[in-house]
Tab-separated table of C-alpha atoms in Angstrom:
chain	number	residue	atom	x	y	z
A	1	MET	CA	-22.375	0.405	-6.216
A	2	PRO	CA	-21.332	3.912	-7.719
A	3	GLN	CA	-17.530	2.987	-6.996
A	4	ALA	CA	-18.222	-0.263	-8.843
A	5	LEU	CA	-16.384	0.437	-12.077
A	6	LEU	CA	-13.128	1.911	-10.619
A	7	LEU	CA	-12.947	-0.685	-8.222
A	8	ALA	CA	-13.012	-3.486	-10.920
A	9	GLY	CA	-10.679	-1.586	-12.830
A	10	ILE	CA	-8.303	-1.667	-9.615
A	11	GLY	CA	-9.042	-5.317	-9.241
A	12	VAL	CA	-8.023	-6.236	-12.717
A	13	SER	CA	-4.865	-4.095	-12.012
A	14	SER	CA	-4.010	-5.921	-8.706
A	15	ALA	CA	-4.458	-9.076	-10.619
A	16	GLY	CA	-1.806	-7.765	-13.034
A	17	THR	CA	0.313	-7.030	-10.281
A	18	GLY	CA	0.113	-10.453	-8.660
A	19	LEU	CA	0.814	-11.861	-11.988
A	20	VAL	CA	4.426	-10.528	-11.938
A	21	LEU	CA	5.018	-10.180	-8.539
A	22	PRO	CA	6.965	-13.747	-7.637
A	23	LEU	CA	8.441	-13.523	-11.427
A	24	THR	CA	10.325	-10.523	-11.944
A	25	ALA	CA	13.482	-11.696	-9.908
A	26	LEU	CA	13.308	-14.909	-11.652
A	27	TYR	CA	12.717	-13.556	-15.034
A	28	LEU	CA	15.865	-11.215	-14.699
A	29	THR	CA	18.068	-14.230	-13.361
A	30	GLY	CA	16.807	-17.051	-15.323
A	31	ILE	CA	15.813	-15.524	-18.450
A	32	LEU	CA	18.093	-12.266	-18.852
A	33	GLN	CA	20.746	-14.358	-16.794
A	34	ALA	CA	21.353	-11.198	-14.687
A	35	GLY	CA	23.031	-11.612	-11.489
A	36	SER	CA	21.715	-11.088	-7.792
A	37	GLY	CA	23.458	-7.389	-8.121
A	38	ALA	CA	21.663	-6.706	-11.206
A	39	VAL	CA	18.270	-7.707	-9.696
A	40	GLY	CA	19.140	-5.152	-7.060
A	41	LEU	CA	19.763	-2.695	-9.481
A	42	TYR	CA	16.654	-3.218	-10.851
A	43	PHE	CA	14.465	-2.664	-7.834
A	44	ALA	CA	16.943	0.055	-6.563
A	45	LEU	CA	15.919	2.313	-10.230
A	46	THR	CA	12.241	1.212	-9.938
A	47	ALA	CA	12.229	2.671	-6.168
A	48	GLY	CA	14.594	5.657	-7.040
A	49	SER	CA	12.185	6.574	-9.960
A	50	ALA	CA	9.127	6.399	-8.023
A	51	PHE	CA	10.812	8.753	-5.003
A	52	LEU	CA	11.727	11.290	-7.610
A	53	ALA	CA	8.291	11.083	-9.319
A	54	ASN	CA	5.932	11.198	-6.397
A	55	PRO	CA	6.267	14.851	-4.868
A	56	PHE	CA	6.098	16.254	-8.272
A	57	ALA	CA	3.074	14.122	-9.410
A	58	GLY	CA	1.414	15.747	-6.065
A	59	ARG	CA	2.391	19.348	-7.174
A	60	ILE	CA	1.043	19.260	-10.916
A	61	ALA	CA	-2.141	17.710	-9.232
A	62	ASP	CA	-2.637	20.868	-7.153
A	63	ARG	CA	-1.703	22.938	-9.957
A	64	ARG	CA	-3.896	21.282	-12.426
A	65	SER	CA	-6.185	18.507	-11.538
A	66	PRO	CA	-4.993	14.654	-10.465
A	67	VAL	CA	-6.772	13.133	-13.457
A	68	PRO	CA	-4.664	13.645	-16.250
A	69	VAL	CA	-1.819	13.053	-13.633
A	70	ILE	CA	-3.340	9.022	-12.977
A	71	PHE	CA	-3.733	8.723	-16.435
A	72	GLY	CA	-0.181	9.570	-17.255
A	73	ALA	CA	0.992	7.307	-14.467
A	74	LEU	CA	-1.014	4.326	-15.839
A	75	LEU	CA	0.562	4.867	-19.221
A	76	PHE	CA	3.783	5.009	-17.610
A	77	GLN	CA	3.329	1.952	-15.790
A	78	ALA	CA	2.051	0.089	-19.053
A	79	ALA	CA	5.147	1.279	-20.993
A	80	GLY	CA	7.139	-0.291	-17.920
A	81	ALA	CA	5.491	-3.792	-17.916
A	82	ILE	CA	5.456	-3.880	-21.884
A	83	VAL	CA	9.169	-3.053	-22.297
A	84	LEU	CA	10.053	-5.608	-19.812
A	85	SER	CA	7.978	-7.834	-21.516
A	86	LEU	CA	10.224	-7.389	-24.621
A	87	SER	CA	13.383	-7.109	-22.765
A	88	GLY	CA	16.729	-8.935	-24.176
A	89	ASN	CA	19.295	-7.762	-21.806
A	90	LEU	CA	19.804	-5.520	-18.542
A	91	GLY	CA	19.912	-2.280	-20.180
A	92	GLN	CA	16.395	-2.783	-21.409
A	93	ALA	CA	15.188	-3.967	-18.097
A	94	SER	CA	16.674	-0.999	-16.900
A	95	VAL	CA	14.522	1.249	-19.052
A	96	ALA	CA	11.496	-0.442	-18.218
A	97	ALA	CA	12.498	-0.597	-14.030
A	98	VAL	CA	12.524	3.663	-14.365
A	99	LEU	CA	9.504	3.907	-16.547
A	100	ALA	CA	7.397	1.484	-14.102
A	101	GLY	CA	9.064	3.397	-11.030
A	102	ILE	CA	7.787	6.886	-12.535
A	103	GLY	CA	4.322	5.061	-13.046
A	104	ASN	CA	4.284	3.736	-9.536
A	105	GLY	CA	5.365	6.820	-7.600
A	106	SER	CA	2.709	9.179	-9.519
A	107	TYR	CA	-0.259	6.816	-9.443
A	108	TYR	CA	-0.122	6.328	-5.512
A	109	ALA	CA	0.909	9.962	-5.002
A	110	VAL	CA	-2.677	10.882	-6.619
A	111	LEU	CA	-4.934	8.078	-6.202
A	112	MET	CA	-6.437	9.358	-3.349
A	113	PRO	CA	-7.215	12.903	-4.816
A	114	THR	CA	-8.735	11.154	-7.642
A	115	VAL	CA	-10.838	9.290	-5.607
A	116	LYS	CA	-11.896	12.283	-3.470
A	117	LEU	CA	-12.751	14.378	-6.665
A	118	ILE	CA	-14.930	11.822	-8.253
A	119	PHE	CA	-16.785	10.360	-4.969
A	120	GLY	CA	-16.311	12.996	-2.315
A	121	GLN	CA	-14.568	13.015	0.997
A	122	SER	CA	-17.354	10.866	2.820
A	123	ALA	CA	-16.592	7.694	0.204
A	124	LEU	CA	-12.693	7.637	0.841
A	125	GLY	CA	-12.872	5.271	3.824
A	126	ARG	CA	-15.240	2.988	2.154
A	127	PHE	CA	-13.469	2.951	-1.289
A	128	PHE	CA	-9.887	2.403	0.598
A	129	SER	CA	-11.550	-0.210	2.329
A	130	ARG	CA	-12.893	-2.131	-0.381
A	131	ASN	CA	-9.704	-1.460	-2.201
A	132	PHE	CA	-7.575	-3.021	0.143
A	133	MET	CA	-9.918	-6.228	-0.005
A	134	ILE	CA	-10.337	-6.561	-3.414
A	135	ALA	CA	-6.656	-6.132	-3.932
A	136	ASN	CA	-5.534	-8.628	-1.422
A	137	VAL	CA	-7.751	-11.208	-3.083
A	138	ALA	CA	-6.626	-10.243	-6.789
A	139	VAL	CA	-2.775	-10.583	-6.041
A	140	ALA	CA	-2.895	-13.842	-4.170
A	141	VAL	CA	-5.053	-15.583	-7.153
A	142	ALA	CA	-2.994	-14.128	-9.847
A	143	ALA	CA	0.117	-14.844	-8.065
A	144	ALA	CA	-0.482	-18.808	-7.924
A	145	ALA	CA	-1.533	-18.597	-11.646
A	146	SER	CA	1.575	-17.031	-12.803
A	147	GLY	CA	3.474	-20.328	-11.497
A	148	VAL	CA	0.859	-22.472	-13.374
A	149	VAL	CA	1.608	-20.432	-16.701
A	150	VAL	CA	5.540	-20.357	-16.413
A	151	ALA	CA	5.726	-24.095	-15.622
A	152	SER	CA	3.553	-24.894	-18.864
A	153	TRP	CA	5.121	-22.373	-21.277
A	154	GLY	CA	8.484	-21.396	-19.912
A	155	GLU	CA	10.183	-18.348	-21.087
A	156	ARG	CA	7.193	-17.481	-23.549
A	157	GLY	CA	4.970	-17.571	-19.714
A	158	TYR	CA	7.015	-15.267	-18.411
A	159	ARG	CA	6.944	-12.582	-21.098
A	160	LEU	CA	2.794	-13.388	-21.426
A	161	CYS	CA	2.176	-12.409	-17.742
A	162	PHE	CA	4.380	-9.098	-18.066
A	163	ALA	CA	2.312	-8.383	-21.419
A	164	ALA	CA	-0.989	-9.119	-19.414
A	165	ASN	CA	0.053	-6.907	-16.540
A	166	ALA	CA	0.548	-3.828	-19.039
A	167	LEU	CA	-2.763	-5.079	-20.589
A	168	SER	CA	-4.149	-4.567	-16.805
A	169	PHE	CA	-3.223	-0.950	-16.568
A	170	VAL	CA	-4.549	-0.035	-19.912
A	171	LEU	CA	-7.774	-1.723	-18.538
A	172	LEU	CA	-7.581	0.245	-15.264
A	173	GLY	CA	-7.590	3.596	-17.418
A	174	VAL	CA	-10.660	2.218	-19.271
A	175	ALA	CA	-12.464	1.748	-16.129
A	176	LEU	CA	-11.239	5.191	-14.915
A	177	ALA	CA	-12.451	6.697	-18.131
A	178	ALA	CA	-15.677	5.157	-17.655
A	179	GLN	CA	-16.321	6.137	-13.770
A	180	LEU	CA	-15.522	9.608	-14.921
A	181	LYS	CA	-18.081	9.430	-17.703
A	182	ARG	CA	-20.793	8.185	-15.547
A	183	THR	CA	-20.080	10.357	-12.680
A	184	PRO	CA	-22.240	13.665	-13.263
A	185	PRO	CA	-20.157	17.005	-13.896
A	186	ALA	CA	-21.730	18.788	-11.349
A	187	GLU	CA	-20.184	16.063	-8.884
A	188	LEU	CA	-16.814	16.610	-10.197
A	189	GLY	CA	-16.101	19.981	-9.057
A	190	SER	CA	-12.571	20.735	-7.908
A	191	ASP	CA	-10.730	21.682	-5.040
A	192	VAL	CA	-9.822	25.531	-4.528
A	193	ARG	CA	-6.542	26.277	-6.759
A	194	VAL	CA	-4.011	27.883	-4.809
A	195	ARG	CA	-0.426	28.522	-5.815
A	196	PRO	CA	1.167	24.992	-4.888
A	197	LEU	CA	3.124	24.372	-2.313
A	198	ALA	CA	6.620	23.114	-2.287
A	199	PRO	CA	6.866	19.190	-2.075
A	200	TRP	CA	8.514	19.100	1.101
A	201	ARG	CA	6.014	21.070	2.757
A	202	PRO	CA	4.121	18.721	4.236
A	203	TYR	CA	7.036	17.456	6.316
A	204	LEU	CA	7.624	20.726	7.766
A	205	ASP	CA	4.034	21.618	8.616
A	206	ALA	CA	3.885	20.691	12.538
A	207	ARG	CA	0.233	20.272	11.877
A	208	PHE	CA	0.628	17.329	9.567
A	209	VAL	CA	3.857	15.432	9.831
A	210	ALA	CA	2.625	13.040	12.509
A	211	LEU	CA	0.604	11.201	9.450
A	212	PRO	CA	3.484	10.612	7.261
A	213	LEU	CA	5.458	9.062	10.293
A	214	THR	CA	2.595	7.318	11.547
A	215	GLN	CA	2.279	5.727	7.794
A	216	MET	CA	5.886	4.795	7.691
A	217	CYS	CA	5.443	3.031	11.122
A	218	ILE	CA	2.536	1.570	10.142
A	219	ILE	CA	3.316	0.282	6.956
A	220	GLY	CA	7.041	-0.803	7.465
A	221	PHE	CA	6.754	-2.409	10.930
A	222	GLY	CA	3.194	-3.596	10.676
A	223	VAL	CA	1.570	-4.320	7.343
A	224	VAL	CA	4.787	-5.360	5.032
A	225	GLN	CA	6.206	-7.257	7.881
A	226	LEU	CA	3.455	-9.966	7.489
A	227	GLU	CA	4.675	-11.198	4.145
A	228	ALA	CA	8.122	-9.982	4.028
A	229	ILE	CA	9.777	-11.149	7.407
A	230	MET	CA	7.026	-13.377	9.644
A	231	PRO	CA	7.653	-16.179	6.932
A	232	LEU	CA	11.203	-16.414	7.854
A	233	VAL	CA	10.447	-16.074	11.528
A	234	LEU	CA	8.310	-19.552	10.927
A	235	HIS	CA	10.219	-21.372	8.222
A	236	ASP	CA	13.878	-20.411	9.659
A	237	TYR	CA	13.183	-20.182	13.594
A	238	GLY	CA	9.675	-21.886	13.856
A	239	GLY	CA	10.606	-24.825	11.618
A	240	TYR	CA	7.298	-24.931	9.610
A	241	SER	CA	7.055	-25.934	6.331
A	242	THR	CA	6.371	-23.750	3.405
A	243	ARG	CA	2.919	-25.231	3.053
A	244	ILE	CA	2.127	-24.266	6.836
A	245	VAL	CA	3.598	-21.027	5.711
A	246	SER	CA	1.397	-20.478	2.916
A	247	VAL	CA	-1.468	-21.375	5.174
A	248	PHE	CA	-0.686	-18.885	7.237
A	249	LEU	CA	-0.619	-16.054	4.552
A	250	ALA	CA	-3.632	-17.462	3.265
A	251	ALA	CA	-5.382	-17.153	6.647
A	252	ASN	CA	-4.625	-13.474	6.714
A	253	GLY	CA	-6.006	-12.703	3.382
A	254	LEU	CA	-9.418	-14.729	4.325
A	255	ALA	CA	-9.497	-12.870	7.395
A	256	VAL	CA	-9.193	-9.518	5.655
A	257	PHE	CA	-11.638	-10.474	2.954
A	258	ALA	CA	-14.091	-11.660	5.857
A	259	LEU	CA	-13.698	-8.776	8.158
A	260	GLN	CA	-13.221	-5.698	5.950
A	261	THR	CA	-16.875	-4.844	5.520
A	262	LEU	CA	-17.720	-5.704	9.016
A	263	THR	CA	-15.104	-3.184	10.117
A	264	GLU	CA	-16.179	-0.263	8.106
A	265	LYS	CA	-19.095	0.909	10.288
A	266	TYR	CA	-16.951	0.310	13.220
A	267	VAL	CA	-14.586	2.808	11.841
A	268	GLU	CA	-16.874	5.226	10.719
A	269	ARG	CA	-18.279	5.498	14.316
A	270	ILE	CA	-14.847	5.725	16.371
A	271	GLY	CA	-13.204	7.731	13.617
A	272	GLU	CA	-9.933	7.079	11.716
A	273	ILE	CA	-7.414	8.183	14.583
A	274	GLY	CA	-9.316	5.624	16.888
A	275	ALA	CA	-9.315	3.194	14.374
A	276	LEU	CA	-5.192	3.813	13.735
A	277	GLN	CA	-4.975	3.592	17.302
A	278	ARG	CA	-6.829	0.468	17.896
A	279	ALA	CA	-5.094	-1.289	15.070
A	280	VAL	CA	-1.479	-0.428	16.638
A	281	ILE	CA	-2.653	-1.819	20.162
A	282	VAL	CA	-4.022	-4.892	18.395
A	283	TRP	CA	-0.782	-5.380	16.775
A	284	ILE	CA	1.262	-4.896	19.656
A	285	VAL	CA	-0.457	-6.995	22.122
A	286	SER	CA	-0.893	-9.903	19.734
A	287	LEU	CA	2.965	-10.188	19.129
A	288	PRO	CA	3.264	-12.847	21.696
A	289	LEU	CA	1.292	-15.524	19.782
A	290	LEU	CA	3.751	-15.023	16.911
A	291	TYR	CA	6.391	-15.800	19.700
A	292	LEU	CA	4.614	-18.790	20.993
A	293	GLY	CA	4.077	-20.202	17.526
A	294	SER	CA	7.786	-19.901	16.547
A	295	VAL	CA	8.616	-21.881	19.947
A	296	PHE	CA	5.851	-24.799	19.828
A	297	ALA	CA	5.656	-26.712	16.943
A	298	GLY	CA	2.902	-29.393	15.846
A	299	PRO	CA	-0.454	-28.871	15.726
A	300	ILE	CA	-0.839	-26.459	18.867
A	301	GLY	CA	1.675	-24.238	17.160
A	302	VAL	CA	-0.140	-24.087	13.719
A	303	ALA	CA	-3.301	-23.294	15.375
A	304	VAL	CA	-1.450	-20.280	17.539
A	305	VAL	CA	0.174	-18.860	14.021
A	306	ILE	CA	-3.104	-19.127	12.216
A	307	LEU	CA	-4.806	-17.309	14.759
A	308	TYR	CA	-2.140	-14.491	15.040
A	309	ALA	CA	-2.582	-14.141	11.201
A	310	VAL	CA	-6.352	-13.608	11.495
A	311	ILE	CA	-5.843	-11.016	14.466
A	312	PHE	CA	-3.161	-9.589	12.300
A	313	GLY	CA	-5.628	-9.270	9.360
A	314	LEU	CA	-8.338	-7.616	11.800
A	315	ALA	CA	-6.055	-4.881	12.424
A	316	GLU	CA	-5.185	-4.706	8.769
A	317	THR	CA	-9.061	-3.794	8.076
A	318	LEU	CA	-8.894	-1.085	10.870
A	319	VAL	CA	-5.988	0.589	8.982
A	320	SER	CA	-7.053	0.309	5.233
A	321	PRO	CA	-10.101	2.811	5.586
A	322	SER	CA	-8.631	5.159	8.243
A	323	MET	CA	-5.197	6.906	6.655
A	324	GLN	CA	-6.047	8.578	3.279
A	325	PRO	CA	-9.494	9.931	4.841
A	326	LEU	CA	-7.516	11.151	7.602
A	327	ALA	CA	-4.808	12.632	5.222
A	328	ALA	CA	-7.428	14.134	3.322
A	329	LYS	CA	-9.065	16.039	6.247
A	330	SER	CA	-5.580	17.187	7.303
A	331	ALA	CA	-4.584	18.827	4.297
A	332	PRO	CA	-4.687	22.490	3.734
A	333	GLU	CA	-7.562	23.615	1.074
A	334	GLY	CA	-5.826	23.459	-2.549
A	335	SER	CA	-2.791	21.442	-1.303
A	336	LEU	CA	-4.262	17.941	-1.162
A	337	GLY	CA	-2.074	16.572	-4.202
A	338	THR	CA	1.095	17.933	-2.139
A	339	TYR	CA	-0.322	16.445	1.137
A	340	ALA	CA	-1.221	12.893	-0.062
A	341	ALA	CA	1.819	12.460	-1.967
A	342	ALA	CA	3.498	12.894	1.176
A	343	VAL	CA	1.837	10.173	2.912
A	344	SER	CA	2.080	7.844	-0.350
A	345	MET	CA	5.998	8.679	0.056
A	346	ALA	CA	6.057	7.835	3.728
A	347	TYR	CA	4.516	4.530	2.423
A	348	SER	CA	7.018	3.760	-0.206
A	349	ILE	CA	9.604	4.498	2.649
A	350	GLY	CA	8.255	2.098	5.116
A	351	THR	CA	8.096	-0.840	2.659
A	352	ALA	CA	11.836	0.088	1.961
A	353	ILE	CA	13.154	0.127	5.235
A	354	GLY	CA	10.586	-2.153	7.643
A	355	PRO	CA	11.505	-5.291	6.281
A	356	ALA	CA	15.418	-4.411	5.797
A	357	ILE	CA	15.873	-3.608	9.516
A	358	GLY	CA	13.521	-6.677	10.497
A	359	ALA	CA	15.593	-8.976	8.743
A	360	ALA	CA	18.704	-7.335	10.078
A	361	VAL	CA	17.446	-7.282	13.611
A	362	LEU	CA	15.987	-11.084	13.381
A	363	THR	CA	19.600	-12.397	12.155
A	364	ALA	CA	21.233	-10.461	14.846
A	365	GLY	CA	18.891	-10.838	17.907
A	366	GLY	CA	16.347	-13.757	17.204
A	367	VAL	CA	12.661	-13.807	17.354
A	368	ALA	CA	12.562	-12.186	20.706
A	369	GLY	CA	14.793	-9.130	19.407
A	370	TYR	CA	12.503	-8.868	16.249
A	371	LEU	CA	9.544	-8.747	17.741
A	372	THR	CA	10.749	-6.260	20.463
A	373	LEU	CA	11.526	-4.438	17.566
A	374	LEU	CA	8.013	-4.235	16.185
A	375	ALA	CA	6.596	-3.511	19.582
A	376	VAL	CA	8.840	-0.153	20.257
A	377	VAL	CA	8.292	0.890	16.721
A	378	LEU	CA	4.431	0.298	16.716
A	379	LEU	CA	4.241	2.289	20.124
A	380	VAL	CA	5.383	5.332	18.100
A	381	PRO	CA	2.223	6.135	16.226
A	382	LEU	CA	0.302	6.360	19.576
A	383	PRO	CA	1.791	9.748	20.892
A	384	LEU	CA	1.578	11.056	17.348
A	385	LEU	CA	-2.066	10.136	16.935
A	386	ALA	CA	-2.750	11.670	20.271
A	387	ARG	CA	-1.354	14.841	19.415
A	388	HIS	CA	-2.786	15.007	15.642
A	389	ARG	CA	-6.179	14.476	17.629
A	390	ARG	CA	-5.733	17.572	19.565
A	391	VAL	CA	-4.398	19.448	16.406
A	392	MET	CA	-7.358	18.681	14.538
A	393	ARG	CA	-9.623	20.095	16.741
A	394	ARG	CA	-8.118	23.580	16.617
A	395	PRO	CA	-10.400	25.472	14.174
A	396	GLU	CA	-8.010	26.770	11.904
A	397	VAL	CA	-7.180	22.812	10.925
A	398	SER	CA	-10.551	21.396	11.248
A	399	GLY	CA	-11.741	23.910	8.729
A	400	ALA	CA	-8.640	23.704	6.337
A	401	GLY	CA	-9.227	19.961	5.670
A	402	ALA	CA	-11.161	18.217	2.717
């Protein structure tokens, strides 16, 4: 498989992320003796740095190439992880947060332009489909392993996990370098270079702005709700044990793994817009299952929530190969970096605001109010995508993409 090297590197990097995902807050409070407010500051610094770096990374990618930007991003990510592993106080951890944020914001801004440069427009859908599947498995397995490491080695285990995360970014860089070396130079080419657009231009482009808005809704009130808020629905309102919640999340991960390759060809047949519309509809139509699962305890309730997790995963497999290729087709020639950064920024905003709003509505309005919120927000992409389909048919847009 031509993409095997890079996907293997991303799998290793995702495992590194999985190692530290459940540990960061515990490390800050337990090892560095930081308060809950300081933990919030750490994550705010990470997010803020990512937001600031994102548009500039896209602009540099348009001016020069996404390749040096993504290597620089990996260096920042590795530096952030190693500084955190060596930190002895909150000030040092804050430096790590800024380094990691710059790396994260830059990496996700230019990943898609880098993949397109190496493999071509036609490979984007399958690449991001497999990327999503591999990353999910790697994060889940590594997150479980990290608990064993910390339980066995205490503080040393925490620091080893953060050091391993740093190493995973280096190994991804090695895999990317090897992938670039393997790709024949004639295939690398480059997009036409034009004067880079202002970072805010995609948000003012009436022919493109539907995509960041769609991304924000789908990620913030679809994808991230599964791990961020739905476990609260099941545990606090449905009365399920943490073991059942873990089974719920595992069932979703297994569904994604089993269905992802099966849905690739279906997405290729119906197109990215059709796939995103169907994903949204599946999520909305299946919401009553989550409500029923939160009401009926016992074996029936467990079966219902597991069924919901599988259906939710089916929708995720329609999303993963669709958004990035659609953004690449929709971006003006020579401005893919800036436009990809806008979609990446929308992803980050969605992950930031979706769980916060979802938790607030769940507290105020209960499960029914929470599910109503999801249904209403997930309806928004349908007219946006329908409008984008019409716009894409205009010659000046369909000819300007990819």
